[in-house]
C-alpha atoms as an extended CHARMM CRD file, in Angstrom:
* protein
*
       156  EXT
         1         1  UNK       CA            -20.4380000000        0.2370000000       43.7370000000  PROA      1               0.0000000000
         2         2  UNK       CA            -21.6630000000       -0.3740000000       40.1670000000  PROA      2               0.0000000000
         3         3  UNK       CA            -20.3620000000       -3.9740000000       40.3130000000  PROA      3               0.0000000000
         4         4  UNK       CA            -22.2670000000       -4.5890000000       43.5370000000  PROA      4               0.0000000000
         5         5  UNK       CA            -25.4860000000       -3.2310000000       42.0070000000  PROA      5               0.0000000000
         6         6  UNK       CA            -25.0750000000       -5.4340000000       38.9220000000  PROA      6               0.0000000000
         7         7  UNK       CA            -24.4140000000       -8.4490000000       41.1510000000  PROA      7               0.0000000000
         8         8  UNK       CA            -27.5740000000       -7.7370000000       43.1570000000  PROA      8               0.0000000000
         9         9  UNK       CA            -29.6110000000       -7.3320000000       39.9570000000  PROA      9               0.0000000000
        10        10  UNK       CA            -28.3320000000      -10.6700000000       38.6410000000  PROA      10              0.0000000000
        11        11  UNK       CA            -29.1440000000      -12.3790000000       41.9520000000  PROA      11              0.0000000000
        12        12  UNK       CA            -32.6080000000      -10.8310000000       41.9380000000  PROA      12              0.0000000000
        13        13  UNK       CA            -33.2860000000      -11.9120000000       38.3380000000  PROA      13              0.0000000000
        14        14  UNK       CA            -32.0610000000      -15.4560000000       39.0590000000  PROA      14              0.0000000000
        15        15  UNK       CA            -34.2880000000      -15.6670000000       42.1380000000  PROA      15              0.0000000000
        16        16  UNK       CA            -37.2540000000      -14.2550000000       40.2170000000  PROA      16              0.0000000000
        17        17  UNK       CA            -36.7630000000      -16.8050000000       37.4450000000  PROA      17              0.0000000000
        18        18  UNK       CA            -36.5540000000      -19.5830000000       40.0380000000  PROA      18              0.0000000000
        19        19  UNK       CA            -39.7660000000      -18.4330000000       41.7270000000  PROA      19              0.0000000000
        20        20  UNK       CA            -41.5800000000      -18.1800000000       38.3980000000  PROA      20              0.0000000000
        21        21  UNK       CA            -40.5810000000      -21.7470000000       37.5510000000  PROA      21              0.0000000000
        22        22  UNK       CA            -41.6250000000      -22.9430000000       40.9950000000  PROA      22              0.0000000000
        23        23  UNK       CA            -45.0460000000      -21.2900000000       41.0310000000  PROA      23              0.0000000000
        24        24  UNK       CA            -45.9310000000      -21.1460000000       37.3470000000  PROA      24              0.0000000000
        25        25  UNK       CA            -47.2000000000      -24.5120000000       36.2170000000  PROA      25              0.0000000000
        26        26  UNK       CA            -48.1820000000      -23.2290000000       32.8130000000  PROA      26              0.0000000000
        27        27  UNK       CA            -46.0710000000      -24.1510000000       29.8420000000  PROA      27              0.0000000000
        28        28  UNK       CA            -43.8870000000      -22.0900000000       27.5330000000  PROA      28              0.0000000000
        29        29  UNK       CA            -44.7020000000      -21.9120000000       23.8240000000  PROA      29              0.0000000000
        30        30  UNK       CA            -43.4820000000      -25.0580000000       22.1100000000  PROA      30              0.0000000000
        31        31  UNK       CA            -43.2340000000      -27.1550000000       25.3090000000  PROA      31              0.0000000000
        32        32  UNK       CA            -44.3730000000      -30.7320000000       24.8950000000  PROA      32              0.0000000000
        33        33  UNK       CA            -47.1830000000      -31.6440000000       27.2860000000  PROA      33              0.0000000000
        34        34  UNK       CA            -49.2930000000      -34.7200000000       27.8620000000  PROA      34              0.0000000000
        35        35  UNK       CA            -53.0360000000      -35.0420000000       28.3740000000  PROA      35              0.0000000000
        36        36  UNK       CA            -55.6990000000      -37.6990000000       28.8230000000  PROA      36              0.0000000000
        37        37  UNK       CA            -57.9420000000      -38.4830000000       25.8650000000  PROA      37              0.0000000000
        38        38  UNK       CA            -60.9580000000      -40.7820000000       25.4320000000  PROA      38              0.0000000000
        39        39  UNK       CA            -60.5970000000      -44.1580000000       27.0590000000  PROA      39              0.0000000000
        40        40  UNK       CA            -58.0090000000      -42.7830000000       29.4910000000  PROA      40              0.0000000000
        41        41  UNK       CA            -55.2450000000      -42.9550000000       26.9170000000  PROA      41              0.0000000000
        42        42  UNK       CA            -52.4300000000      -40.4270000000       26.9710000000  PROA      42              0.0000000000
        43        43  UNK       CA            -51.8830000000      -38.0200000000       24.0980000000  PROA      43              0.0000000000
        44        44  UNK       CA            -49.2070000000      -35.4030000000       23.5940000000  PROA      44              0.0000000000
        45        45  UNK       CA            -49.0940000000      -31.9730000000       22.0220000000  PROA      45              0.0000000000
        46        46  UNK       CA            -46.9350000000      -28.8950000000       21.9150000000  PROA      46              0.0000000000
        47        47  UNK       CA            -48.1540000000      -25.9380000000       23.9540000000  PROA      47              0.0000000000
        48        48  UNK       CA            -49.0610000000      -22.8690000000       21.9140000000  PROA      48              0.0000000000
        49        49  UNK       CA            -51.5130000000      -21.2040000000       24.3020000000  PROA      49              0.0000000000
        50        50  UNK       CA            -54.3290000000      -22.1960000000       21.9880000000  PROA      50              0.0000000000
        51        51  UNK       CA            -57.8520000000      -22.4810000000       23.3200000000  PROA      51              0.0000000000
        52        52  UNK       CA            -57.5900000000      -26.2690000000       23.7050000000  PROA      52              0.0000000000
        53        53  UNK       CA            -54.2420000000      -25.9750000000       25.5340000000  PROA      53              0.0000000000
        54        54  UNK       CA            -55.6360000000      -23.4600000000       28.0150000000  PROA      54              0.0000000000
        55        55  UNK       CA            -58.7940000000      -25.5120000000       28.6090000000  PROA      55              0.0000000000
        56        56  UNK       CA            -56.8260000000      -28.6850000000       29.2930000000  PROA      56              0.0000000000
        57        57  UNK       CA            -54.6370000000      -26.7800000000       31.7250000000  PROA      57              0.0000000000
        58        58  UNK       CA            -57.6220000000      -25.1590000000       33.4820000000  PROA      58              0.0000000000
        59        59  UNK       CA            -59.2860000000      -28.5450000000       33.9640000000  PROA      59              0.0000000000
        60        60  UNK       CA            -56.1820000000      -30.2800000000       35.2620000000  PROA      60              0.0000000000
        61        61  UNK       CA            -55.5700000000      -32.2250000000       32.0750000000  PROA      61              0.0000000000
        62        62  UNK       CA            -52.1370000000      -30.9150000000       31.0690000000  PROA      62              0.0000000000
        63        63  UNK       CA            -49.1120000000      -32.7230000000       32.4630000000  PROA      63              0.0000000000
        64        64  UNK       CA            -45.4100000000      -32.0510000000       32.1340000000  PROA      64              0.0000000000
        65        65  UNK       CA            -44.4960000000      -35.7380000000       31.8840000000  PROA      65              0.0000000000
        66        66  UNK       CA            -46.0400000000      -38.8460000000       30.3390000000  PROA      66              0.0000000000
        67        67  UNK       CA            -45.7200000000      -40.5520000000       33.7370000000  PROA      67              0.0000000000
        68        68  UNK       CA            -47.8780000000      -37.8980000000       35.4390000000  PROA      68              0.0000000000
        69        69  UNK       CA            -50.5470000000      -38.2490000000       32.7510000000  PROA      69              0.0000000000
        70        70  UNK       CA            -50.4650000000      -42.0640000000       32.9090000000  PROA      70              0.0000000000
        71        71  UNK       CA            -50.7780000000      -41.9670000000       36.7050000000  PROA      71              0.0000000000
        72        72  UNK       CA            -53.7900000000      -39.6510000000       36.4890000000  PROA      72              0.0000000000
        73        73  UNK       CA            -55.4150000000      -41.7720000000       33.7520000000  PROA      73              0.0000000000
        74        74  UNK       CA            -55.0290000000      -44.9550000000       35.7950000000  PROA      74              0.0000000000
        75        75  UNK       CA            -56.2990000000      -43.1400000000       38.8970000000  PROA      75              0.0000000000
        76        76  UNK       CA            -59.4120000000      -42.0470000000       37.0100000000  PROA      76              0.0000000000
        77        77  UNK       CA            -59.9550000000      -45.6180000000       35.7730000000  PROA      77              0.0000000000
        78        78  UNK       CA            -59.6490000000      -47.0770000000       39.2760000000  PROA      78              0.0000000000
        79        79  UNK       CA            -61.9410000000      -44.4790000000       40.8750000000  PROA      79              0.0000000000
        80        80  UNK       CA            -64.5050000000      -44.9110000000       38.0990000000  PROA      80              0.0000000000
        81        81  UNK       CA            -64.5000000000      -48.6710000000       38.6900000000  PROA      81              0.0000000000
        82        82  UNK       CA            -64.9400000000      -48.0710000000       42.4220000000  PROA      82              0.0000000000
        83        83  UNK       CA            -67.8250000000      -45.7000000000       41.7700000000  PROA      83              0.0000000000
        84        84  UNK       CA            -69.4890000000      -48.2760000000       39.4830000000  PROA      84              0.0000000000
        85        85  UNK       CA            -69.2690000000      -50.9240000000       42.1900000000  PROA      85              0.0000000000
        86        86  UNK       CA            -70.3570000000      -48.5870000000       44.9740000000  PROA      86              0.0000000000
        87        87  UNK       CA            -73.2660000000      -46.2430000000       45.4050000000  PROA      87              0.0000000000
        88        88  UNK       CA            -74.0680000000      -42.7970000000       46.7210000000  PROA      88              0.0000000000
        89        89  UNK       CA            -74.5880000000      -41.9550000000       50.3710000000  PROA      89              0.0000000000
        90        90  UNK       CA            -78.0160000000      -42.8400000000       51.7920000000  PROA      90              0.0000000000
        91        91  UNK       CA            -79.0080000000      -40.8860000000       54.9220000000  PROA      91              0.0000000000
        92        92  UNK       CA            -80.2490000000      -42.9890000000       57.8430000000  PROA      92              0.0000000000
        93        93  UNK       CA            -78.9910000000      -46.2130000000       56.2660000000  PROA      93              0.0000000000
        94        94  UNK       CA            -75.8040000000      -48.1850000000       56.6550000000  PROA      94              0.0000000000
        95        95  UNK       CA            -73.1640000000      -46.7170000000       54.3740000000  PROA      95              0.0000000000
        96        96  UNK       CA            -70.0560000000      -48.8750000000       54.4220000000  PROA      96              0.0000000000
        97        97  UNK       CA            -66.8770000000      -47.3480000000       53.0850000000  PROA      97              0.0000000000
        98        98  UNK       CA            -63.2050000000      -48.1510000000       52.7210000000  PROA      98              0.0000000000
        99        99  UNK       CA            -60.7340000000      -46.5520000000       55.1310000000  PROA      99              0.0000000000
       100       100  UNK       CA            -56.9900000000      -46.5160000000       55.5110000000  PROA      100             0.0000000000
       101       101  UNK       CA            -55.5300000000      -47.8480000000       58.7710000000  PROA      101             0.0000000000
       102       102  UNK       CA            -52.2410000000      -46.1360000000       59.6390000000  PROA      102             0.0000000000
       103       103  UNK       CA            -51.4440000000      -47.7010000000       62.9960000000  PROA      103             0.0000000000
       104       104  UNK       CA            -51.1620000000      -51.4020000000       62.3120000000  PROA      104             0.0000000000
       105       105  UNK       CA            -48.6860000000      -53.3580000000       64.4790000000  PROA      105             0.0000000000
       106       106  UNK       CA            -46.3670000000      -54.0590000000       61.5300000000  PROA      106             0.0000000000
       107       107  UNK       CA            -46.4070000000      -50.3770000000       60.4240000000  PROA      107             0.0000000000
       108       108  UNK       CA            -48.1590000000      -51.2720000000       57.1650000000  PROA      108             0.0000000000
       109       109  UNK       CA            -50.9570000000      -49.1300000000       55.8050000000  PROA      109             0.0000000000
       110       110  UNK       CA            -53.9620000000      -51.4130000000       55.4350000000  PROA      110             0.0000000000
       111       111  UNK       CA            -57.5590000000      -51.0870000000       54.3670000000  PROA      111             0.0000000000
       112       112  UNK       CA            -60.4550000000      -51.5310000000       56.7430000000  PROA      112             0.0000000000
       113       113  UNK       CA            -64.1830000000      -50.8850000000       56.5500000000  PROA      113             0.0000000000
       114       114  UNK       CA            -66.5590000000      -48.6900000000       58.5260000000  PROA      114             0.0000000000
       115       115  UNK       CA            -70.1780000000      -47.6340000000       58.3470000000  PROA      115             0.0000000000
       116       116  UNK       CA            -72.0040000000      -44.4030000000       58.9880000000  PROA      116             0.0000000000
       117       117  UNK       CA            -75.6280000000      -43.3960000000       58.8410000000  PROA      117             0.0000000000
       118       118  UNK       CA            -75.7510000000      -39.6180000000       59.2160000000  PROA      118             0.0000000000
       119       119  UNK       CA            -72.5310000000      -37.9670000000       58.0460000000  PROA      119             0.0000000000
       120       120  UNK       CA            -71.3150000000      -38.1320000000       54.4600000000  PROA      120             0.0000000000
       121       121  UNK       CA            -67.5640000000      -37.5700000000       54.3830000000  PROA      121             0.0000000000
       122       122  UNK       CA            -65.9870000000      -39.9640000000       51.9110000000  PROA      122             0.0000000000
       123       123  UNK       CA            -64.5840000000      -38.4760000000       48.6980000000  PROA      123             0.0000000000
       124       124  UNK       CA            -66.7490000000      -39.7350000000       45.8230000000  PROA      124             0.0000000000
       125       125  UNK       CA            -69.7020000000      -42.1120000000       45.7830000000  PROA      125             0.0000000000
       126       126  UNK       CA            -67.8370000000      -45.0500000000       47.2410000000  PROA      126             0.0000000000
       127       127  UNK       CA            -70.3790000000      -46.4100000000       49.7070000000  PROA      127             0.0000000000
       128       128  UNK       CA            -71.5690000000      -50.0060000000       49.9290000000  PROA      128             0.0000000000
       129       129  UNK       CA            -74.5030000000      -51.8970000000       51.4340000000  PROA      129             0.0000000000
       130       130  UNK       CA            -72.2640000000      -54.2280000000       53.4340000000  PROA      130             0.0000000000
       131       131  UNK       CA            -68.6630000000      -55.0220000000       54.3220000000  PROA      131             0.0000000000
       132       132  UNK       CA            -68.6560000000      -58.0420000000       51.9630000000  PROA      132             0.0000000000
       133       133  UNK       CA            -69.6850000000      -55.7680000000       49.0590000000  PROA      133             0.0000000000
       134       134  UNK       CA            -66.9290000000      -53.2870000000       49.9330000000  PROA      134             0.0000000000
       135       135  UNK       CA            -64.3920000000      -56.1220000000       50.1570000000  PROA      135             0.0000000000
       136       136  UNK       CA            -65.5770000000      -57.4860000000       46.8020000000  PROA      136             0.0000000000
       137       137  UNK       CA            -64.9910000000      -54.0660000000       45.2180000000  PROA      137             0.0000000000
       138       138  UNK       CA            -61.4600000000      -54.0140000000       46.6290000000  PROA      138             0.0000000000
       139       139  UNK       CA            -60.8690000000      -57.5410000000       45.3380000000  PROA      139             0.0000000000
       140       140  UNK       CA            -62.1220000000      -56.6680000000       41.8260000000  PROA      140             0.0000000000
       141       141  UNK       CA            -60.1770000000      -53.4200000000       41.5390000000  PROA      141             0.0000000000
       142       142  UNK       CA            -57.1320000000      -54.5780000000       43.4600000000  PROA      142             0.0000000000
       143       143  UNK       CA            -56.0070000000      -53.5310000000       46.9210000000  PROA      143             0.0000000000
       144       144  UNK       CA            -52.7740000000      -52.0560000000       45.5220000000  PROA      144             0.0000000000
       145       145  UNK       CA            -54.7320000000      -49.8450000000       43.1130000000  PROA      145             0.0000000000
       146       146  UNK       CA            -57.1080000000      -48.6970000000       45.8780000000  PROA      146             0.0000000000
       147       147  UNK       CA            -54.1580000000      -47.8590000000       48.1310000000  PROA      147             0.0000000000
       148       148  UNK       CA            -52.2980000000      -46.0980000000       45.3470000000  PROA      148             0.0000000000
       149       149  UNK       CA            -55.0730000000      -44.1160000000       43.6710000000  PROA      149             0.0000000000
       150       150  UNK       CA            -57.6470000000      -43.4920000000       46.4100000000  PROA      150             0.0000000000
       151       151  UNK       CA            -55.2540000000      -43.0430000000       49.3260000000  PROA      151             0.0000000000
       152       152  UNK       CA            -52.0120000000      -42.1360000000       47.4910000000  PROA      152             0.0000000000
       153       153  UNK       CA            -50.0300000000      -44.8640000000       49.2500000000  PROA      153             0.0000000000
       154       154  UNK       CA            -47.0390000000      -46.0140000000       47.2210000000  PROA      154             0.0000000000
       155       155  UNK       CA            -45.5650000000      -49.4690000000       47.6260000000  PROA      155             0.0000000000
       156       156  UNK       CA            -42.4940000000      -49.4590000000       49.8220000000  PROA      156             0.0000000000
């Protein structure tokens, strides 16, 4: 009976540890983490639950891998560029925006452009005065970057 109880306790503790790792994104003391600094460069630091560590974590600027931080930095760059080329929503005017087409005949995810006048529903200020201006923004930033960072579509 005692062996069975000890076995159950060990199973419980292993499961608890697994759940903590799965749901606790915070770092342990001494863990190396990565963050985005000025100019969208990636820095690194050890986690010591200092004020700056906690603030970075709270604001989504603490990453477990360099790759995650680099992805987020490049995403921020691309979306900033898109915002600079676009404009905010203007009620009762044409507001062209970039969409993702899922049902193309060749099963490729492709960009297309739409306009709305009354309902603002695009994430960010990525509206344009015309389709040519929206297409120019895609050309300048790069269709692959728009697909990857705005729509989270990875190359296949």
